[in-house]
Amino acid sequence: MLDMGRTRLYRNGKLEAEGFPVADVSEHVKDPSAVVWFDMCEPTEEDLRAISEELGIHELAVEDALQHKQRPKLDIYDSHKFLNVYAVTFDPDSGRLDVAEAAAFITSNALVTVRNSERFDIGEVVSRWDDSPALTEHGIAFLLHGLLDYVVDTHFETVEAIDEQIEVLEESVFGERPITQGDQRRTFEIRKSLVTLRRLVMPMREVVNTLIRRNGEIGDGAMAPYYQDVYDQVLRATEWTESLRDLLSNIREAHLTMQSNKMNLIMKRVTSWAAIIAVPTLITGFYGQNIPFPGFEHSWGFWTSSVAIVLVSAVLYRSFRKRDWL
């Protein structure tokens, strides 16, 4: 259903009204000096069809807004544009991402945001608009920048949070504490999160770059530096994501290598102790034969075998220690 409280009207670069009924939008958009924004949270198909008739939205754009899990993109139609983006947050405890999808219909003097859930914090977008009152004169370019800036900032903050978690994993690789199954599980979850994040961050380069190249999308050009700043953030988040994926792969390989080395060390120790134990077994077995042998029925024979056991075992133990097998 429509969120009636999420409406705004800017006229001649000034915020004139907000919280007005959505039914008044059609009257406001007729005024070329007016810029209208309103938000729809979890709208029905009927809600979107009604809005599409009011603003002349293409039916394909309406279908895209109704379908979930679209890739981030910017579709350009004759009279409007369709934008699909994702805001993300990272849970450091579980290593998982929370992804919130939102779409936007963009006309010459109207911005309609369509959210699938309240997890997409539209209030944060509004706060960014309120923090830059001097830019309101740029109309749709100003509103669209606030939306993109919020989305890209969530990407960058998420990459930063994942980087901190990977640093903890790096320390565990060569730390004193042994690598546990929980460490491996956490590495796997973070890797999944990075793969998901990469699918959301990479297309944003094309989205923002398209807006920069098409000068008409950023008003009179005064908003160009702000869009360029968003683009730089997108590039940094993209490059950071790629480097973290490589780093996490190296950490995972290091975990596996250290496990293999630990297993080899255990096998060397077990084999070495087995070799030492085999010496007294061999000597006592030899002396256990039911035939006469040197020292048979003499005390010096017992002492000779005992000394041989201790001496040979000591020689083997010292040899294995020298090779770092024990």
mmCIF file of C-alpha atoms in Angstrom:
data_model
loop_
_atom_site.group_PDB
_atom_site.id
_atom_site.type_symbol
_atom_site.label_atom_id
_atom_site.label_comp_id
_atom_site.label_asym_id
_atom_site.label_seq_id
_atom_site.Cartn_x
_atom_site.Cartn_y
_atom_site.Cartn_z
ATOM 1 C CA MET A 1 0.000 0.000 0.000
ATOM 2 C CA LEU A 2 1.048 3.598 -0.518
ATOM 3 C CA ASP A 3 2.911 5.446 2.199
ATOM 4 C CA MET A 4 0.918 8.701 2.209
ATOM 5 C CA GLY A 5 3.391 10.467 4.472
ATOM 6 C CA ARG A 6 6.242 10.240 1.976
ATOM 7 C CA THR A 7 5.534 13.048 -0.454
ATOM 8 C CA ARG A 8 7.347 16.301 -1.192
ATOM 9 C CA LEU A 9 6.856 19.271 -3.459
ATOM 10 C CA TYR A 10 9.685 21.596 -4.480
ATOM 11 C CA ARG A 11 8.844 24.753 -6.383
ATOM 12 C CA ASN A 12 11.448 27.101 -7.832
ATOM 13 C CA GLY A 13 14.167 25.379 -5.847
ATOM 14 C CA LYS A 14 12.356 25.588 -2.482
ATOM 15 C CA LEU A 15 10.630 22.920 -0.423
ATOM 16 C CA GLU A 16 7.018 24.051 -0.529
ATOM 17 C CA ALA A 17 5.035 21.117 0.869
ATOM 18 C CA GLU A 18 5.328 17.575 2.124
ATOM 19 C CA GLY A 19 3.017 14.865 3.364
ATOM 20 C CA PHE A 20 0.269 15.807 0.911
ATOM 21 C CA PRO A 21 -2.011 13.115 -0.608
ATOM 22 C CA VAL A 22 -0.619 11.183 -3.528
ATOM 23 C CA ALA A 23 -3.791 12.036 -5.426
ATOM 24 C CA ASP A 24 -2.529 15.637 -5.697
ATOM 25 C CA VAL A 25 0.611 14.591 -7.542
ATOM 26 C CA SER A 26 -1.007 14.689 -10.974
ATOM 27 C CA GLU A 27 -1.905 18.352 -10.448
ATOM 28 C CA HIS A 28 1.583 19.303 -9.236
ATOM 29 C CA VAL A 29 3.470 17.688 -12.097
ATOM 30 C CA LYS A 30 1.572 19.822 -14.581
ATOM 31 C CA ASP A 31 3.461 22.849 -13.276
ATOM 32 C CA PRO A 32 6.904 23.030 -14.984
ATOM 33 C CA SER A 33 8.318 24.924 -11.999
ATOM 34 C CA ALA A 34 7.380 22.109 -9.600
ATOM 35 C CA VAL A 35 9.389 19.015 -8.743
ATOM 36 C CA VAL A 36 7.547 16.201 -6.984
ATOM 37 C CA TRP A 37 8.802 13.216 -5.043
ATOM 38 C CA PHE A 38 6.758 10.489 -3.437
ATOM 39 C CA ASP A 39 7.548 7.076 -2.047
ATOM 40 C CA MET A 40 5.714 3.780 -2.412
ATOM 41 C CA CYS A 41 6.514 0.953 -0.001
ATOM 42 C CA GLU A 42 5.365 -2.526 -1.022
ATOM 43 C CA PRO A 43 2.846 -1.231 -3.597
ATOM 44 C CA THR A 44 0.352 -3.484 -5.317
ATOM 45 C CA GLU A 45 0.208 -3.902 -9.063
ATOM 46 C CA GLU A 46 -2.892 -1.695 -9.118
ATOM 47 C CA ASP A 47 -0.993 1.070 -7.311
ATOM 48 C CA LEU A 48 1.797 1.005 -9.885
ATOM 49 C CA ARG A 49 -0.607 0.843 -12.816
ATOM 50 C CA ALA A 50 -2.407 3.921 -11.521
ATOM 51 C CA ILE A 51 0.873 5.832 -11.138
ATOM 52 C CA SER A 52 2.026 4.744 -14.592
ATOM 53 C CA GLU A 53 -1.103 6.236 -16.128
ATOM 54 C CA GLU A 54 -0.594 9.526 -14.271
ATOM 55 C CA LEU A 55 3.083 9.897 -15.223
ATOM 56 C CA GLY A 56 3.158 8.035 -18.544
ATOM 57 C CA ILE A 57 5.396 5.229 -17.287
ATOM 58 C CA HIS A 58 6.205 2.471 -19.779
ATOM 59 C CA GLU A 59 4.619 -0.901 -19.008
ATOM 60 C CA LEU A 60 8.027 -2.636 -19.094
ATOM 61 C CA ALA A 61 9.281 -0.326 -16.369
ATOM 62 C CA VAL A 62 6.231 -1.165 -14.274
ATOM 63 C CA GLU A 63 6.901 -4.883 -14.743
ATOM 64 C CA ASP A 64 10.520 -4.404 -13.675
ATOM 65 C CA ALA A 65 9.373 -2.598 -10.530
ATOM 66 C CA LEU A 66 7.052 -5.492 -9.679
ATOM 67 C CA GLN A 67 9.710 -8.145 -10.207
ATOM 68 C CA HIS A 68 12.188 -8.730 -7.416
ATOM 69 C CA LYS A 69 15.925 -9.380 -7.678
ATOM 70 C CA GLN A 70 16.519 -7.308 -10.789
ATOM 71 C CA ARG A 71 20.131 -6.370 -11.455
ATOM 72 C CA PRO A 72 21.107 -2.754 -10.690
ATOM 73 C CA LYS A 73 20.400 -0.872 -13.894
ATOM 74 C CA LEU A 74 19.224 2.323 -15.561
ATOM 75 C CA ASP A 75 16.721 1.907 -18.383
ATOM 76 C CA ILE A 76 16.046 4.949 -20.541
ATOM 77 C CA TYR A 77 12.664 5.428 -22.195
ATOM 78 C CA ASP A 78 11.346 8.325 -24.278
ATOM 79 C CA SER A 79 9.598 10.191 -21.465
ATOM 80 C CA HIS A 80 11.225 8.792 -18.340
ATOM 81 C CA LYS A 81 13.864 6.534 -16.882
ATOM 82 C CA PHE A 82 13.750 3.473 -14.668
ATOM 83 C CA LEU A 83 16.378 2.905 -11.984
ATOM 84 C CA ASN A 84 16.906 -0.218 -9.897
ATOM 85 C CA VAL A 85 19.359 -0.190 -6.982
ATOM 86 C CA TYR A 86 20.181 -2.048 -3.766
ATOM 87 C CA ALA A 87 21.146 -0.793 -0.320
ATOM 88 C CA VAL A 88 23.152 -3.281 1.744
ATOM 89 C CA THR A 89 24.207 -3.711 5.356
ATOM 90 C CA PHE A 90 26.681 -6.193 6.801
ATOM 91 C CA ASP A 91 26.157 -8.210 9.973
ATOM 92 C CA PRO A 92 29.623 -8.719 11.534
ATOM 93 C CA ASP A 93 28.338 -11.455 13.844
ATOM 94 C CA SER A 94 27.016 -13.765 11.132
ATOM 95 C CA GLY A 95 29.100 -12.493 8.197
ATOM 96 C CA ARG A 96 25.977 -12.124 6.059
ATOM 97 C CA LEU A 97 24.524 -9.283 3.999
ATOM 98 C CA ASP A 98 21.101 -7.734 4.342
ATOM 99 C CA VAL A 99 20.023 -6.554 0.895
ATOM 100 C CA ALA A 100 17.171 -4.082 0.358
ATOM 101 C CA GLU A 101 15.935 -3.410 -3.169
ATOM 102 C CA ALA A 102 14.410 -0.189 -4.461
ATOM 103 C CA ALA A 103 13.340 1.105 -7.842
ATOM 104 C CA ALA A 104 12.682 4.623 -9.100
ATOM 105 C CA PHE A 105 10.711 6.177 -11.921
ATOM 106 C CA ILE A 106 12.382 9.398 -13.079
ATOM 107 C CA THR A 107 10.597 11.981 -15.206
ATOM 108 C CA SER A 108 11.511 15.577 -15.988
ATOM 109 C CA ASN A 109 9.896 16.843 -12.787
ATOM 110 C CA ALA A 110 8.939 13.795 -10.729
ATOM 111 C CA LEU A 111 10.823 11.107 -8.816
ATOM 112 C CA VAL A 112 8.906 8.064 -7.619
ATOM 113 C CA THR A 113 10.728 5.624 -5.336
ATOM 114 C CA VAL A 114 9.368 2.089 -5.020
ATOM 115 C CA ARG A 115 10.625 0.004 -2.111
ATOM 116 C CA ASN A 116 10.063 -3.691 -1.494
ATOM 117 C CA SER A 117 10.388 -3.306 2.272
ATOM 118 C CA GLU A 118 11.109 -0.829 5.045
ATOM 119 C CA ARG A 119 14.683 -2.146 5.227
ATOM 120 C CA PHE A 120 15.544 0.329 2.484
ATOM 121 C CA ASP A 121 15.929 3.411 4.685
ATOM 122 C CA ILE A 122 14.252 6.124 2.658
ATOM 123 C CA GLY A 123 14.463 8.360 5.711
ATOM 124 C CA GLU A 124 18.242 8.438 5.277
ATOM 125 C CA VAL A 125 17.752 9.609 1.686
ATOM 126 C CA VAL A 126 15.448 12.390 2.858
ATOM 127 C CA SER A 127 18.038 13.413 5.462
ATOM 128 C CA ARG A 128 20.620 13.832 2.725
ATOM 129 C CA TRP A 129 18.280 16.091 0.815
ATOM 130 C CA ASP A 130 17.684 18.168 3.926
ATOM 131 C CA ASP A 131 21.426 18.448 4.556
ATOM 132 C CA SER A 132 21.937 20.152 1.165
ATOM 133 C CA PRO A 133 19.232 22.819 0.834
ATOM 134 C CA ALA A 134 21.430 24.906 -1.459
ATOM 135 C CA LEU A 135 21.189 22.237 -4.164
ATOM 136 C CA THR A 136 17.397 21.927 -4.277
ATOM 137 C CA GLU A 137 17.260 24.343 -7.223
ATOM 138 C CA HIS A 138 18.670 21.559 -9.405
ATOM 139 C CA GLY A 139 15.426 19.614 -9.124
ATOM 140 C CA ILE A 140 15.418 15.985 -10.200
ATOM 141 C CA ALA A 141 19.203 15.905 -10.527
ATOM 142 C CA PHE A 142 19.431 16.868 -6.849
ATOM 143 C CA LEU A 143 16.882 14.279 -5.701
ATOM 144 C CA LEU A 144 18.420 11.515 -7.778
ATOM 145 C CA HIS A 145 21.890 12.319 -6.454
ATOM 146 C CA GLY A 146 20.677 11.931 -2.849
ATOM 147 C CA LEU A 147 19.238 8.515 -3.639
ATOM 148 C CA LEU A 148 22.388 7.291 -5.394
ATOM 149 C CA ASP A 149 24.653 8.763 -2.742
ATOM 150 C CA TYR A 150 22.842 6.829 -0.019
ATOM 151 C CA VAL A 151 22.972 3.563 -1.972
ATOM 152 C CA VAL A 152 26.664 3.852 -2.843
ATOM 153 C CA ASP A 153 27.540 4.825 0.728
ATOM 154 C CA THR A 154 25.929 1.610 2.002
ATOM 155 C CA HIS A 155 28.100 -0.317 -0.473
ATOM 156 C CA PHE A 156 31.255 1.443 0.683
ATOM 157 C CA GLU A 157 30.442 1.053 4.387
ATOM 158 C CA THR A 158 29.758 -2.636 3.824
ATOM 159 C CA VAL A 159 33.075 -3.175 2.052
ATOM 160 C CA GLU A 160 34.824 -1.369 4.901
ATOM 161 C CA ALA A 161 33.099 -3.576 7.497
ATOM 162 C CA ILE A 162 34.002 -6.749 5.583
ATOM 163 C CA ASP A 163 37.603 -5.575 5.350
ATOM 164 C CA GLU A 164 37.755 -5.346 9.148
ATOM 165 C CA GLN A 165 36.445 -8.893 9.462
ATOM 166 C CA ILE A 166 38.975 -10.180 6.949
ATOM 167 C CA GLU A 167 41.768 -8.565 8.971
ATOM 168 C CA VAL A 168 40.612 -10.659 11.948
ATOM 169 C CA LEU A 169 40.708 -13.773 9.770
ATOM 170 C CA GLU A 170 44.210 -12.849 8.607
ATOM 171 C CA GLU A 171 45.422 -12.713 12.182
ATOM 172 C CA SER A 172 43.886 -16.130 12.885
ATOM 173 C CA VAL A 173 45.889 -17.727 10.077
ATOM 174 C CA PHE A 174 49.239 -17.251 11.812
ATOM 175 C CA GLY A 175 47.974 -16.808 15.365
ATOM 176 C CA GLU A 176 48.598 -19.095 18.279
ATOM 177 C CA ARG A 177 44.976 -20.187 18.388
ATOM 178 C CA PRO A 178 44.285 -23.178 16.131
ATOM 179 C CA ILE A 179 41.952 -22.701 13.168
ATOM 180 C CA THR A 180 38.495 -23.933 14.141
ATOM 181 C CA GLN A 181 35.510 -25.063 12.116
ATOM 182 C CA GLY A 182 33.857 -21.762 13.089
ATOM 183 C CA ASP A 183 36.699 -19.863 11.400
ATOM 184 C CA GLN A 184 36.205 -21.858 8.231
ATOM 185 C CA ARG A 185 32.449 -21.311 8.342
ATOM 186 C CA ARG A 186 32.935 -17.582 8.834
ATOM 187 C CA THR A 187 35.343 -17.428 5.919
ATOM 188 C CA PHE A 188 32.757 -19.167 3.745
ATOM 189 C CA GLU A 189 29.950 -16.779 4.794
ATOM 190 C CA ILE A 190 32.077 -13.687 4.155
ATOM 191 C CA ARG A 191 33.066 -15.061 0.768
ATOM 192 C CA LYS A 192 29.384 -15.504 -0.109
ATOM 193 C CA SER A 193 28.699 -11.945 1.030
ATOM 194 C CA LEU A 194 31.508 -10.613 -1.155
ATOM 195 C CA VAL A 195 30.169 -12.472 -4.183
ATOM 196 C CA THR A 196 26.718 -10.968 -3.583
ATOM 197 C CA LEU A 197 28.155 -7.510 -2.980
ATOM 198 C CA ARG A 198 30.172 -7.687 -6.178
ATOM 199 C CA ARG A 199 26.988 -8.396 -8.176
ATOM 200 C CA LEU A 200 25.446 -5.247 -6.711
ATOM 201 C CA VAL A 201 28.438 -2.908 -6.879
ATOM 202 C CA MET A 202 29.787 -3.687 -10.340
ATOM 203 C CA PRO A 203 26.696 -2.578 -12.341
ATOM 204 C CA MET A 204 26.574 0.722 -10.452
ATOM 205 C CA ARG A 205 29.565 1.911 -12.454
ATOM 206 C CA GLU A 206 27.498 1.712 -15.612
ATOM 207 C CA VAL A 207 24.482 3.361 -13.951
ATOM 208 C CA VAL A 208 26.354 6.401 -12.632
ATOM 209 C CA ASN A 209 28.604 6.672 -15.679
ATOM 210 C CA THR A 210 25.551 6.795 -17.943
ATOM 211 C CA LEU A 211 24.132 9.690 -15.953
ATOM 212 C CA ILE A 212 27.447 11.560 -16.141
ATOM 213 C CA ARG A 213 27.825 11.042 -19.895
ATOM 214 C CA ARG A 214 24.278 12.173 -20.597
ATOM 215 C CA ASN A 215 24.578 15.802 -19.528
ATOM 216 C CA GLY A 216 20.822 16.276 -19.550
ATOM 217 C CA GLU A 217 20.496 13.902 -16.593
ATOM 218 C CA ILE A 218 22.426 16.159 -14.223
ATOM 219 C CA GLY A 219 20.713 19.447 -14.924
ATOM 220 C CA ASP A 220 22.766 22.469 -15.862
ATOM 221 C CA GLY A 221 26.070 20.819 -14.978
ATOM 222 C CA ALA A 222 26.379 22.255 -11.467
ATOM 223 C CA MET A 223 25.570 18.781 -10.110
ATOM 224 C CA ALA A 224 28.305 17.166 -12.209
ATOM 225 C CA PRO A 225 30.973 17.264 -9.451
ATOM 226 C CA TYR A 226 28.552 15.601 -7.041
ATOM 227 C CA TYR A 227 27.802 12.811 -9.488
ATOM 228 C CA GLN A 228 31.519 12.467 -10.151
ATOM 229 C CA ASP A 229 32.066 12.052 -6.410
ATOM 230 C CA VAL A 230 29.477 9.266 -6.336
ATOM 231 C CA TYR A 231 31.190 7.648 -9.314
ATOM 232 C CA ASP A 232 34.554 7.777 -7.530
ATOM 233 C CA GLN A 233 32.967 6.070 -4.529
ATOM 234 C CA VAL A 234 31.569 3.385 -6.833
ATOM 235 C CA LEU A 235 35.020 2.789 -8.329
ATOM 236 C CA ARG A 236 36.639 2.580 -4.900
ATOM 237 C CA ALA A 237 33.997 0.155 -3.637
ATOM 238 C CA THR A 238 34.377 -1.972 -6.769
ATOM 239 C CA GLU A 239 38.163 -2.133 -6.589
ATOM 240 C CA TRP A 240 38.060 -2.771 -2.855
ATOM 241 C CA THR A 241 35.575 -5.604 -3.334
ATOM 242 C CA GLU A 242 37.782 -7.229 -5.960
ATOM 243 C CA SER A 243 40.893 -6.996 -3.780
ATOM 244 C CA LEU A 244 39.035 -8.428 -0.780
ATOM 245 C CA ARG A 245 37.830 -11.377 -2.847
ATOM 246 C CA ASP A 246 41.422 -12.154 -3.807
ATOM 247 C CA LEU A 247 42.604 -11.674 -0.224
ATOM 248 C CA LEU A 248 39.877 -13.929 1.159
ATOM 249 C CA SER A 249 40.750 -16.609 -1.394
ATOM 250 C CA ASN A 250 44.362 -16.434 -0.209
ATOM 251 C CA ILE A 251 43.242 -16.742 3.409
ATOM 252 C CA ARG A 252 41.113 -19.755 2.561
ATOM 253 C CA GLU A 253 44.021 -21.382 0.741
ATOM 254 C CA ALA A 254 46.263 -20.596 3.723
ATOM 255 C CA HIS A 255 43.754 -22.288 6.026
ATOM 256 C CA LEU A 256 43.763 -25.406 3.874
ATOM 257 C CA THR A 257 47.552 -25.377 3.560
ATOM 258 C CA MET A 258 48.030 -25.036 7.299
ATOM 259 C CA GLN A 259 45.592 -27.861 7.916
ATOM 260 C CA SER A 260 47.548 -30.030 5.500
ATOM 261 C CA ASN A 261 50.835 -29.058 7.149
ATOM 262 C CA LYS A 262 49.404 -29.814 10.571
ATOM 263 C CA MET A 263 48.274 -33.227 9.361
ATOM 264 C CA ASN A 264 51.715 -33.924 7.904
ATOM 265 C CA LEU A 265 53.329 -32.925 11.216
ATOM 266 C CA ILE A 266 51.043 -35.265 13.116
ATOM 267 C CA MET A 267 51.813 -38.096 10.724
ATOM 268 C CA LYS A 268 55.556 -37.493 11.116
ATOM 269 C CA ARG A 269 55.280 -37.633 14.887
ATOM 270 C CA VAL A 270 53.161 -40.744 14.901
ATOM 271 C CA THR A 271 55.530 -42.448 12.461
ATOM 272 C CA SER A 272 58.577 -41.423 14.489
ATOM 273 C CA TRP A 273 57.150 -42.757 17.743
ATOM 274 C CA ALA A 274 56.115 -45.945 15.972
ATOM 275 C CA ALA A 275 59.719 -46.392 14.780
ATOM 276 C CA ILE A 276 61.059 -45.887 18.307
ATOM 277 C CA ILE A 277 58.555 -48.323 19.791
ATOM 278 C CA ALA A 278 59.460 -50.873 17.119
ATOM 279 C CA VAL A 279 63.041 -51.101 18.510
ATOM 280 C CA PRO A 280 62.182 -52.707 21.887
ATOM 281 C CA THR A 281 59.574 -54.825 20.132
ATOM 282 C CA LEU A 282 62.229 -56.113 17.733
ATOM 283 C CA ILE A 283 64.827 -56.821 20.429
ATOM 284 C CA THR A 284 62.427 -58.420 22.897
ATOM 285 C CA GLY A 285 60.935 -60.434 20.078
ATOM 286 C CA PHE A 286 64.379 -61.656 19.094
ATOM 287 C CA TYR A 287 65.167 -62.645 22.653
ATOM 288 C CA GLY A 288 61.817 -64.300 22.975
ATOM 289 C CA GLN A 289 62.720 -67.079 20.580
ATOM 290 C CA ASN A 290 62.773 -70.582 22.078
ATOM 291 C CA ILE A 291 66.350 -71.208 20.961
ATOM 292 C CA PRO A 292 69.719 -70.517 22.600
ATOM 293 C CA PHE A 293 71.175 -67.046 21.883
ATOM 294 C CA PRO A 294 74.161 -65.044 23.191
ATOM 295 C CA GLY A 295 73.587 -64.485 26.912
ATOM 296 C CA PHE A 296 70.894 -67.189 27.114
ATOM 297 C CA GLU A 297 70.151 -67.941 30.778
ATOM 298 C CA HIS A 298 72.749 -65.342 31.828
ATOM 299 C CA SER A 299 72.045 -61.999 33.514
ATOM 300 C CA TRP A 300 74.392 -60.147 31.193
ATOM 301 C CA GLY A 301 72.175 -61.158 28.253
ATOM 302 C CA PHE A 302 69.239 -59.319 29.858
ATOM 303 C CA TRP A 303 71.352 -56.256 30.513
ATOM 304 C CA THR A 304 72.728 -56.317 26.975
ATOM 305 C CA SER A 305 69.240 -56.324 25.438
ATOM 306 C CA SER A 306 68.050 -53.577 27.809
ATOM 307 C CA VAL A 307 71.017 -51.359 26.973
ATOM 308 C CA ALA A 308 70.466 -51.994 23.262
ATOM 309 C CA ILE A 309 66.811 -50.951 23.560
ATOM 310 C CA VAL A 310 67.646 -47.712 25.376
ATOM 311 C CA LEU A 311 70.642 -46.876 23.179
ATOM 312 C CA VAL A 312 68.956 -47.476 19.809
ATOM 313 C CA SER A 313 65.745 -45.720 20.929
ATOM 314 C CA ALA A 314 67.796 -42.707 22.100
ATOM 315 C CA VAL A 315 69.678 -42.584 18.799
ATOM 316 C CA LEU A 316 66.389 -42.664 16.841
ATOM 317 C CA TYR A 317 64.789 -40.051 19.096
ATOM 318 C CA ARG A 318 67.756 -37.683 18.656
ATOM 319 C CA SER A 319 67.785 -38.250 14.902
ATOM 320 C CA PHE A 320 64.046 -37.514 14.591
ATOM 321 C CA ARG A 321 64.337 -34.394 16.768
ATOM 322 C CA LYS A 322 67.165 -33.137 14.587
ATOM 323 C CA ARG A 323 64.914 -33.497 11.530
ATOM 324 C CA ASP A 324 62.087 -31.757 13.434
ATOM 325 C CA TRP A 325 59.893 -34.832 13.211
ATOM 326 C CA LEU A 326 59.275 -34.782 16.982
#
